[in-house]
PDB file of C-alpha atoms in Angstrom:
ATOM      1  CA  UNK A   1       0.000   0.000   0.000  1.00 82.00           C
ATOM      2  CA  UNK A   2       3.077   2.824  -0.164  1.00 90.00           C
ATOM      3  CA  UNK A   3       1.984   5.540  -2.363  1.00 87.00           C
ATOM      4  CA  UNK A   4       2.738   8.530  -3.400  1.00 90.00           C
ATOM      5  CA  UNK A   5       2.654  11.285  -0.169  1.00 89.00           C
ATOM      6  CA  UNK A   6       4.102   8.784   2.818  1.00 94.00           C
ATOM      7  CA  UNK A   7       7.514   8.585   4.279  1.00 98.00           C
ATOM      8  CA  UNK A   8       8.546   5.491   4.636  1.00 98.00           C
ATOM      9  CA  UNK A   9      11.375   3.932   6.706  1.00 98.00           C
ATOM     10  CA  UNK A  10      13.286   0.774   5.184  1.00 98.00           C
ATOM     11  CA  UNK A  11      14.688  -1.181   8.327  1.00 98.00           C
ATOM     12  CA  UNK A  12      17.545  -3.082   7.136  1.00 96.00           C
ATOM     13  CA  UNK A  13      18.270  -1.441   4.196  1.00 96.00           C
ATOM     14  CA  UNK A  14      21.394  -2.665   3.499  1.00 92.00           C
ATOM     15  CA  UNK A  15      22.122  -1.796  -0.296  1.00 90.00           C
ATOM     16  CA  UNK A  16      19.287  -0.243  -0.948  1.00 95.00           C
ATOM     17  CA  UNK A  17      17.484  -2.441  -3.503  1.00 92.00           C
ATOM     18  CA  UNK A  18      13.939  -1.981  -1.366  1.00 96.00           C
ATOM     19  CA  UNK A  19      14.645   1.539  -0.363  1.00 98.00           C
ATOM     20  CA  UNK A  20      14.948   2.331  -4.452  1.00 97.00           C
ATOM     21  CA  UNK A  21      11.705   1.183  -5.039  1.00 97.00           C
ATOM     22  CA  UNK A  22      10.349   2.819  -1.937  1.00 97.00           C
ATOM     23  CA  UNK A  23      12.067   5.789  -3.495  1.00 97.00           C
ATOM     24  CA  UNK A  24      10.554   5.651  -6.968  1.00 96.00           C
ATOM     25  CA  UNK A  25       6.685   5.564  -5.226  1.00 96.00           C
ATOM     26  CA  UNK A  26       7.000   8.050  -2.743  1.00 97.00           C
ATOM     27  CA  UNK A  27      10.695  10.147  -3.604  1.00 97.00           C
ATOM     28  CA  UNK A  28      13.587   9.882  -2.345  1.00 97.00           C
ATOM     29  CA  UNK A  29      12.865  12.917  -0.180  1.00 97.00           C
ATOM     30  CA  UNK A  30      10.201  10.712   1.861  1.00 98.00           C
ATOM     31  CA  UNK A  31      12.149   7.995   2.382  1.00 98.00           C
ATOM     32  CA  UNK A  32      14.337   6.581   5.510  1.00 98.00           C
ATOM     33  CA  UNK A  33      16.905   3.807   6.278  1.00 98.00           C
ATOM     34  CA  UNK A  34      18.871   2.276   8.625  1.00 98.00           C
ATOM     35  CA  UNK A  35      21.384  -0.529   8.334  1.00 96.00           C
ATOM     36  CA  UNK A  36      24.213  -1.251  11.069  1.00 93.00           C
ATOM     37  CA  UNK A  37      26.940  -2.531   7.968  1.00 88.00           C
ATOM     38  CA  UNK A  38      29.125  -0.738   5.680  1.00 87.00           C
ATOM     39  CA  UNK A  39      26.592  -1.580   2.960  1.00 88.00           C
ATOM     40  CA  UNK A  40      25.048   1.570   3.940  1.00 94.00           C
ATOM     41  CA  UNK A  41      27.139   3.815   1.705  1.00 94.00           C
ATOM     42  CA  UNK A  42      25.974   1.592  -1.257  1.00 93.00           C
ATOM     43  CA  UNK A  43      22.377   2.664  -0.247  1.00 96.00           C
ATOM     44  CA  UNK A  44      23.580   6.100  -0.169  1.00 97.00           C
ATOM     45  CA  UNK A  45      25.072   5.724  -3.720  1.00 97.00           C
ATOM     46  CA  UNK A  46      22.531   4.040  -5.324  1.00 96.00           C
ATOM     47  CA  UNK A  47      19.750   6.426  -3.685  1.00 97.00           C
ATOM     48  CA  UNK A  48      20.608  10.202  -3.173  1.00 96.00           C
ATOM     49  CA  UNK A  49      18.259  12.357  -1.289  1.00 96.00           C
ATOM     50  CA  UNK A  50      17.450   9.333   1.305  1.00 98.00           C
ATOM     51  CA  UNK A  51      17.711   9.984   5.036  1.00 98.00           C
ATOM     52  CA  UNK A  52      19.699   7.371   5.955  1.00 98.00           C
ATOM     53  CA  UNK A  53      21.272   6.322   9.298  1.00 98.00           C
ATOM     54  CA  UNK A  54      23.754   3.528  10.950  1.00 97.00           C
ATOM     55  CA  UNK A  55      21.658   1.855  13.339  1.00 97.00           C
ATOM     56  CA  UNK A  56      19.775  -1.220  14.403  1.00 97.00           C
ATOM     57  CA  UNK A  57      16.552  -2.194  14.528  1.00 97.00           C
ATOM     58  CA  UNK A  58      16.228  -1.973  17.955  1.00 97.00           C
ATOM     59  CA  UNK A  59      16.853   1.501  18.902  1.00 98.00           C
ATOM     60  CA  UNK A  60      15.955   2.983  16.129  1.00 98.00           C
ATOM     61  CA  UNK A  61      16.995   6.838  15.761  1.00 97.00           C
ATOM     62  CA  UNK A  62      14.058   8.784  15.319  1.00 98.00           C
ATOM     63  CA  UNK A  63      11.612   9.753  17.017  1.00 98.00           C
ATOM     64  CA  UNK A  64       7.752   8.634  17.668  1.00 98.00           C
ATOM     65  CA  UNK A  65       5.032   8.343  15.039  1.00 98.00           C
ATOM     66  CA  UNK A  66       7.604   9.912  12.277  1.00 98.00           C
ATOM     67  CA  UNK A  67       6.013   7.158   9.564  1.00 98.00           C
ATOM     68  CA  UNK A  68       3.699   6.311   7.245  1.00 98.00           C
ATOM     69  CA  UNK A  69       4.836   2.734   7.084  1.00 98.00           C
ATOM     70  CA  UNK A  70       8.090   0.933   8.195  1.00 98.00           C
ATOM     71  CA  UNK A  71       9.349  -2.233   6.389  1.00 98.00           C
ATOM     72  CA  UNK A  72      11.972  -4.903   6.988  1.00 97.00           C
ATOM     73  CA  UNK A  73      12.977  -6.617   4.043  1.00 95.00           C
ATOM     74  CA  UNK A  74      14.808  -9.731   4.208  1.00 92.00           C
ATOM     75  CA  UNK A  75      16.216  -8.556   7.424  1.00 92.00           C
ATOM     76  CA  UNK A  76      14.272  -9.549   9.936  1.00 92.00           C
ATOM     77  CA  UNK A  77      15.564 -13.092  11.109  1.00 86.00           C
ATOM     78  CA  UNK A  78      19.688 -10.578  11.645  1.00 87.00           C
ATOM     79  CA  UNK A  79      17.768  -8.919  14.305  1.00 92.00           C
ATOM     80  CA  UNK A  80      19.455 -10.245  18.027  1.00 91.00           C
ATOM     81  CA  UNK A  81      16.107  -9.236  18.700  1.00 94.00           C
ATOM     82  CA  UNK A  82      13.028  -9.597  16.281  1.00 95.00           C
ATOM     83  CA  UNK A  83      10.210  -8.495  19.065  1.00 96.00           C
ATOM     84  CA  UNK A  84      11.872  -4.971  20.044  1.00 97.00           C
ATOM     85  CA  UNK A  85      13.085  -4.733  16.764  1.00 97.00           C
ATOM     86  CA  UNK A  86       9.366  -5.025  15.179  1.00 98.00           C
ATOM     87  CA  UNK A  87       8.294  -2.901  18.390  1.00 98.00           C
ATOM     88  CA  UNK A  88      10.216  -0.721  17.377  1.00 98.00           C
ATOM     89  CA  UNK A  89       9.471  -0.383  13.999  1.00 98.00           C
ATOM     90  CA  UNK A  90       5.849   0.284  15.239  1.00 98.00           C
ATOM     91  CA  UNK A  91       6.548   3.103  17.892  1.00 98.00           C
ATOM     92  CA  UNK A  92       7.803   5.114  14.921  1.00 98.00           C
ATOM     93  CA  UNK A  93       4.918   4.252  12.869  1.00 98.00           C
ATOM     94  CA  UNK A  94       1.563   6.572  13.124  1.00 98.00           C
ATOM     95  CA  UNK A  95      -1.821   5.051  14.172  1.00 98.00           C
ATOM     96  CA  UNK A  96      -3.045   3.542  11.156  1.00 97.00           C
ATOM     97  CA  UNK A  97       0.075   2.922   9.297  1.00 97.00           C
ATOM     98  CA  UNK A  98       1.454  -0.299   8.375  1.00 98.00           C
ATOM     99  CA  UNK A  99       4.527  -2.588   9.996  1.00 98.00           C
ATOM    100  CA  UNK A 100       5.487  -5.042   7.435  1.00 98.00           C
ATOM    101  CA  UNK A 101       8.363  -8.023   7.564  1.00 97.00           C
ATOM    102  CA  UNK A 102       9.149 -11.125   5.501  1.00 95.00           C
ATOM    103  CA  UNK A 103      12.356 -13.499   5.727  1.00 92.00           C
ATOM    104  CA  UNK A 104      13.493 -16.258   3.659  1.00 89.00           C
ATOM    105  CA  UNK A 105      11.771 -19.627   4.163  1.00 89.00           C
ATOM    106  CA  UNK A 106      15.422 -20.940   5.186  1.00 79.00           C
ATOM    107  CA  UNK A 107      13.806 -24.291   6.066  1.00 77.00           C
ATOM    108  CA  UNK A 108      13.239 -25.789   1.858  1.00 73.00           C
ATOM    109  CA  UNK A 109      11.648 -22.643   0.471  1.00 80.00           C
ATOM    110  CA  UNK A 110      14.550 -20.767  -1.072  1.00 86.00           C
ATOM    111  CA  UNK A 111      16.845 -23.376  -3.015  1.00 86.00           C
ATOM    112  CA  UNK A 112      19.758 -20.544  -4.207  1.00 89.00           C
ATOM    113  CA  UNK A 113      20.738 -20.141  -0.295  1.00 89.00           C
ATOM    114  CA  UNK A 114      20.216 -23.629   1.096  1.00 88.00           C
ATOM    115  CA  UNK A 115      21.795 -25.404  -1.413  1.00 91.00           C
ATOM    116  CA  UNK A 116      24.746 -23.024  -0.975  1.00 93.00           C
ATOM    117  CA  UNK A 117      24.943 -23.635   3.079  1.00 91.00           C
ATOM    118  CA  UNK A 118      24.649 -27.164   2.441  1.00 91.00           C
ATOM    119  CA  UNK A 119      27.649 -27.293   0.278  1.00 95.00           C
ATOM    120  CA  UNK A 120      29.373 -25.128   2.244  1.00 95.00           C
ATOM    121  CA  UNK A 121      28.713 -26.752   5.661  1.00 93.00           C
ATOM    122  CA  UNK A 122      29.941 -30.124   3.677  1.00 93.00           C
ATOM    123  CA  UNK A 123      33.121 -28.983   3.279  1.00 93.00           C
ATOM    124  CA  UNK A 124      32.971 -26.901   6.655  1.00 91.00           C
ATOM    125  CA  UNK A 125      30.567 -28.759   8.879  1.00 88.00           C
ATOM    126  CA  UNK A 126      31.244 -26.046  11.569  1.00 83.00           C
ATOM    127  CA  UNK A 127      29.995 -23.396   9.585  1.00 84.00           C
ATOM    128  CA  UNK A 128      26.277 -21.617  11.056  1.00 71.00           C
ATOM    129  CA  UNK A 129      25.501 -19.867   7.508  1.00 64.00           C
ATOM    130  CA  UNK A 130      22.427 -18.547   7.819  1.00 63.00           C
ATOM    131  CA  UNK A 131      20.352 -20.685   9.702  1.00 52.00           C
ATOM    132  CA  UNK A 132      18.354 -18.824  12.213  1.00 58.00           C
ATOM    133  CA  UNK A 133      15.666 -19.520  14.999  1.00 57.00           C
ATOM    134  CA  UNK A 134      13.303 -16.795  14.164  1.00 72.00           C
ATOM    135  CA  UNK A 135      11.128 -16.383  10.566  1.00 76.00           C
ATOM    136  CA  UNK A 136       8.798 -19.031  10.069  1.00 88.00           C
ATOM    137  CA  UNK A 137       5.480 -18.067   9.141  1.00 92.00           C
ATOM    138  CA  UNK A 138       4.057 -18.932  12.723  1.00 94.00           C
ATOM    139  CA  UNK A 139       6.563 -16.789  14.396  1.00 94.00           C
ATOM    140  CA  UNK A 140       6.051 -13.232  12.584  1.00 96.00           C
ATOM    141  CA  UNK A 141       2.046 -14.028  12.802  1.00 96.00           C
ATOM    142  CA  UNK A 142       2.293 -14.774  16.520  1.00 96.00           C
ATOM    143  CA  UNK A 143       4.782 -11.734  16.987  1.00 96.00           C
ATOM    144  CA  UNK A 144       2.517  -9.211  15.125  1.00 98.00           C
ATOM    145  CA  UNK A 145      -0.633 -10.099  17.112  1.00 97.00           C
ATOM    146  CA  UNK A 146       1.145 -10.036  20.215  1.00 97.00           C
ATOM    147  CA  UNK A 147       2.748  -6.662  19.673  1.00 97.00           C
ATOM    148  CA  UNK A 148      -0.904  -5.710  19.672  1.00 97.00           C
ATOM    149  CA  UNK A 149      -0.971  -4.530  15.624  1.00 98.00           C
ATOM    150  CA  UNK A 150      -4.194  -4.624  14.117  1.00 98.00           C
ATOM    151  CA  UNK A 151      -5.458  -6.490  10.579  1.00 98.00           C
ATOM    152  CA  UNK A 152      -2.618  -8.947  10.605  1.00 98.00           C
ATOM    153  CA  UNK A 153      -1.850 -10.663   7.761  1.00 97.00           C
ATOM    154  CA  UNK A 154       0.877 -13.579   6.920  1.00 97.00           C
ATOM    155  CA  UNK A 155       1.808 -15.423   4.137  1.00 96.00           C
ATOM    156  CA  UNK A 156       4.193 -16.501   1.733  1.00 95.00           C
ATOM    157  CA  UNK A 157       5.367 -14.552  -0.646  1.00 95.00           C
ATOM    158  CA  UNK A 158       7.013 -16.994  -4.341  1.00 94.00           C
ATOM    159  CA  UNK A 159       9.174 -15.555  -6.413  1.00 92.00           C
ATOM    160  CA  UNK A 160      11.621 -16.682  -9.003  1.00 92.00           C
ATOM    161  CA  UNK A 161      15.536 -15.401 -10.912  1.00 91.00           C
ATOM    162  CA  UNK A 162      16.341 -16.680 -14.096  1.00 94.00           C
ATOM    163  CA  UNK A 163      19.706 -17.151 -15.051  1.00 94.00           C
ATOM    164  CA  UNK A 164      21.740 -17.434 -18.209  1.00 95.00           C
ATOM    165  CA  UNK A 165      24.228 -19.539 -16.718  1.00 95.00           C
ATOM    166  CA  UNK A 166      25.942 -21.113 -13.764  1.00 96.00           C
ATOM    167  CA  UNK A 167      28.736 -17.944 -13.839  1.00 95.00           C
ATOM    168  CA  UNK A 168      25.960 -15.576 -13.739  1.00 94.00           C
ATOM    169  CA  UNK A 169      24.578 -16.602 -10.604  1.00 95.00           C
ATOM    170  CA  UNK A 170      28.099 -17.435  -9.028  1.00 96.00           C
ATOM    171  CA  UNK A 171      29.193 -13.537  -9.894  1.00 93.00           C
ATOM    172  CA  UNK A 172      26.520 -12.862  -6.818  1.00 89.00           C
ATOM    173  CA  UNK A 173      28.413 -14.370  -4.474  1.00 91.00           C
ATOM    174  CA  UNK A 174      31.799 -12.430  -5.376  1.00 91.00           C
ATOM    175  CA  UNK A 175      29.789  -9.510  -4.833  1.00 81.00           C
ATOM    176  CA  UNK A 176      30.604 -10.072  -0.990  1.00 79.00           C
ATOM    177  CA  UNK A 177      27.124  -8.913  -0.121  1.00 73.00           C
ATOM    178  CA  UNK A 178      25.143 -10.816   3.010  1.00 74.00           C
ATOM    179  CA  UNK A 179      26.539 -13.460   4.910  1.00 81.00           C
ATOM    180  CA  UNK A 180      26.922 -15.867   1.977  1.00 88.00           C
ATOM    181  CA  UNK A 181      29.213 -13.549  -0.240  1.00 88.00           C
ATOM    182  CA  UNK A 182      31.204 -12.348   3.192  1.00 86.00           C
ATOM    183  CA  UNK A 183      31.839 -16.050   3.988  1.00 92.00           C
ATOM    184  CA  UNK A 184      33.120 -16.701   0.315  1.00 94.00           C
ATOM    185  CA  UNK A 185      35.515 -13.613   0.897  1.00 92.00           C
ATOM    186  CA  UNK A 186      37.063 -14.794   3.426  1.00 93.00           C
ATOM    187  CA  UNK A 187      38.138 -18.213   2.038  1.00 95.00           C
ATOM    188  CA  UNK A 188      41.400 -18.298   0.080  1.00 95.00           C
ATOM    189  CA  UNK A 189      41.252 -19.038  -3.655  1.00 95.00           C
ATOM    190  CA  UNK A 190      41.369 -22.836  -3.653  1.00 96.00           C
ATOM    191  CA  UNK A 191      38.570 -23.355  -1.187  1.00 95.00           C
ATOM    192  CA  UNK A 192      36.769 -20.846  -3.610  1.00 96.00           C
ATOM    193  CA  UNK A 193      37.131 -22.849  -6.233  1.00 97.00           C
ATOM    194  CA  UNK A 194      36.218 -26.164  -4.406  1.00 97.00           C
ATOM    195  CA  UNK A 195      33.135 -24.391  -3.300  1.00 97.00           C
ATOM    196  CA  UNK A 196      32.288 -23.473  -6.316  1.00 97.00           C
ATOM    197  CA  UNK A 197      32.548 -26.566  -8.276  1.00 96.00           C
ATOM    198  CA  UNK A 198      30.693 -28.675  -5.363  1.00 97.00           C
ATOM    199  CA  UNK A 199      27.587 -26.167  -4.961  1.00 97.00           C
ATOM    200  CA  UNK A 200      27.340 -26.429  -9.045  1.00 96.00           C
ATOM    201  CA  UNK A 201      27.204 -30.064  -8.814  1.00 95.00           C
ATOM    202  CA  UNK A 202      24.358 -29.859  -6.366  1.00 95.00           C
ATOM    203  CA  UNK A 203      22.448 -26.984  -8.042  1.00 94.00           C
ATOM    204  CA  UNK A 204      22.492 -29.819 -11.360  1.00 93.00           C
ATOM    205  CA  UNK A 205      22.853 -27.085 -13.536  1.00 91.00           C
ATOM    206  CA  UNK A 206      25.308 -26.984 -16.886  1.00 85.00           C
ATOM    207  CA  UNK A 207      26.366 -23.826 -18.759  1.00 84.00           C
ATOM    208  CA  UNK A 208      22.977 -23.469 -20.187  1.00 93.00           C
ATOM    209  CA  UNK A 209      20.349 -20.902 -18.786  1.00 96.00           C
ATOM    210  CA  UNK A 210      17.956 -21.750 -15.550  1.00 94.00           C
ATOM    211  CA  UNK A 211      15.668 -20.897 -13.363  1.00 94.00           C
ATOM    212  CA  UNK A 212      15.774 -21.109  -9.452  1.00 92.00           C
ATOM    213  CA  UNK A 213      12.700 -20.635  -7.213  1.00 91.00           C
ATOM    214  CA  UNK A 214      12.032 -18.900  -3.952  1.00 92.00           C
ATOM    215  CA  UNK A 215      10.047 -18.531  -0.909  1.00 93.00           C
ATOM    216  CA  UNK A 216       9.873 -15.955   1.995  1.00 93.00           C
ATOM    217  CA  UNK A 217       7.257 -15.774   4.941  1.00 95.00           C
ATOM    218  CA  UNK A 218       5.723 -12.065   4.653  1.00 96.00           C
ATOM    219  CA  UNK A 219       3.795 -10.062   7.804  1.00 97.00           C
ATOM    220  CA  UNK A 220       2.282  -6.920   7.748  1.00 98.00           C
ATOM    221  CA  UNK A 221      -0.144  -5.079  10.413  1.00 98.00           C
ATOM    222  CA  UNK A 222      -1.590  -1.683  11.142  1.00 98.00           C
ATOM    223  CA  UNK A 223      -0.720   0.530  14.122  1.00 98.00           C
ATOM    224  CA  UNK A 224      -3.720   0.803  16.604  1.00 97.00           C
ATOM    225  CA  UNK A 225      -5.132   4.075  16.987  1.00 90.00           C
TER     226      UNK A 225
END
């Protein structure tokens, strides 16, 4: 429901692909985020005329009721802690706006990540990745209703990236964005390449173009008046 008119705050924001968008409905002018990681200065790049801030979830840095709606993209199961995090995200949300959440269905539903943590935890079987306890479905409904927000909805949310080939989709990963591409930073060039080579052979793919699917578990609730 962001329009044009609301400000909008994008917790998490980390590069800024969400807080773009956000941008492009409401302008950049209207739009906040936060992030605690360096990644921050690629928001800043890639949207000019944001209000953007270090920070975490939370404590957020600004003050009460100073948004329309405030939304946590794909960031939600970082938090150390998802309750005052989402509380958070409604104390600076007016009465009647919207509190919204979703996070990767880490459990089967998004095959580009697990099947790159399983590979990676075969070679490393000490390795955490990104398996967290918070994010299923259940959890963000239960959380939402018991934060006390109002017309609570939760569901998944399917989406899909095409790719034309294996490189295209290992290129991601160099990027050293999230937790995956920081992990594959940090590993000297031969484990790279053993990496590689192993989570290709489990993806099944060849050098021809594919598609890989994708689930994350969405929330989103209104502020009581």
């Amino acid at each position: 429901g962001i329009g044009p008119g609301g400000r909008v705050l994008d917790v998490g924001c980390g590069s800024g692909v969400l807080t773009e968008e956000l941008a492009r409905r409401v302008g950049a002018d209207h739009v906040s985020g936060v992030d605690p990681s360096p990644l921050l200065a690629a928001c800043a790049e890639r949207v000019p005329g944001a209000e953007l801030k270090k920070g975490w979830a939370e404590a957020l840095p600004w003050p009460d009721d100073s948004f329309d709606a405030a939304i946590a993209q794909l960031a939600i199961h970082f938090m150390e802690d998802p309750a005052a995090g989402v509380a958070e995200m409604a104390r600076v949300t007016r009465a009647g706006g919207v509190v919204a959440a979703c996070s990767w269905d880490f459990s089967g539903g998004m095959e580009m990540l697990r099947l790159y943590w399983e590979t990676a935890r075969e070679l490393d079987p000490d390795l955490s990745g990104e398996r967290r306890s918070f994010g299923r479905l259940e959890e963000l409904d239960a959380l939402w209703r018991e934060l006390g927000l109002e017309e609570v909805e939760a569901g998944p949310i399917e989406v899909s990236s095409d790719y034309k080939g294996f490189d295209e989709l290992w290129d991601t990963f160099l990027l050293g964005v999230g937790p995956a591409g920081e992990y594959l930073a940090s590993l000297p060039p031969d484990p790279q390449a053993t990496l590689r080579d192993a989570y290709r052979e489990r993806l099944g793919v060849d050098d021809g173009a594919f598609t890989l699917g994708a689930r994350a578990w969405a929330a989103r609730g209104r502020v009581p008046a």
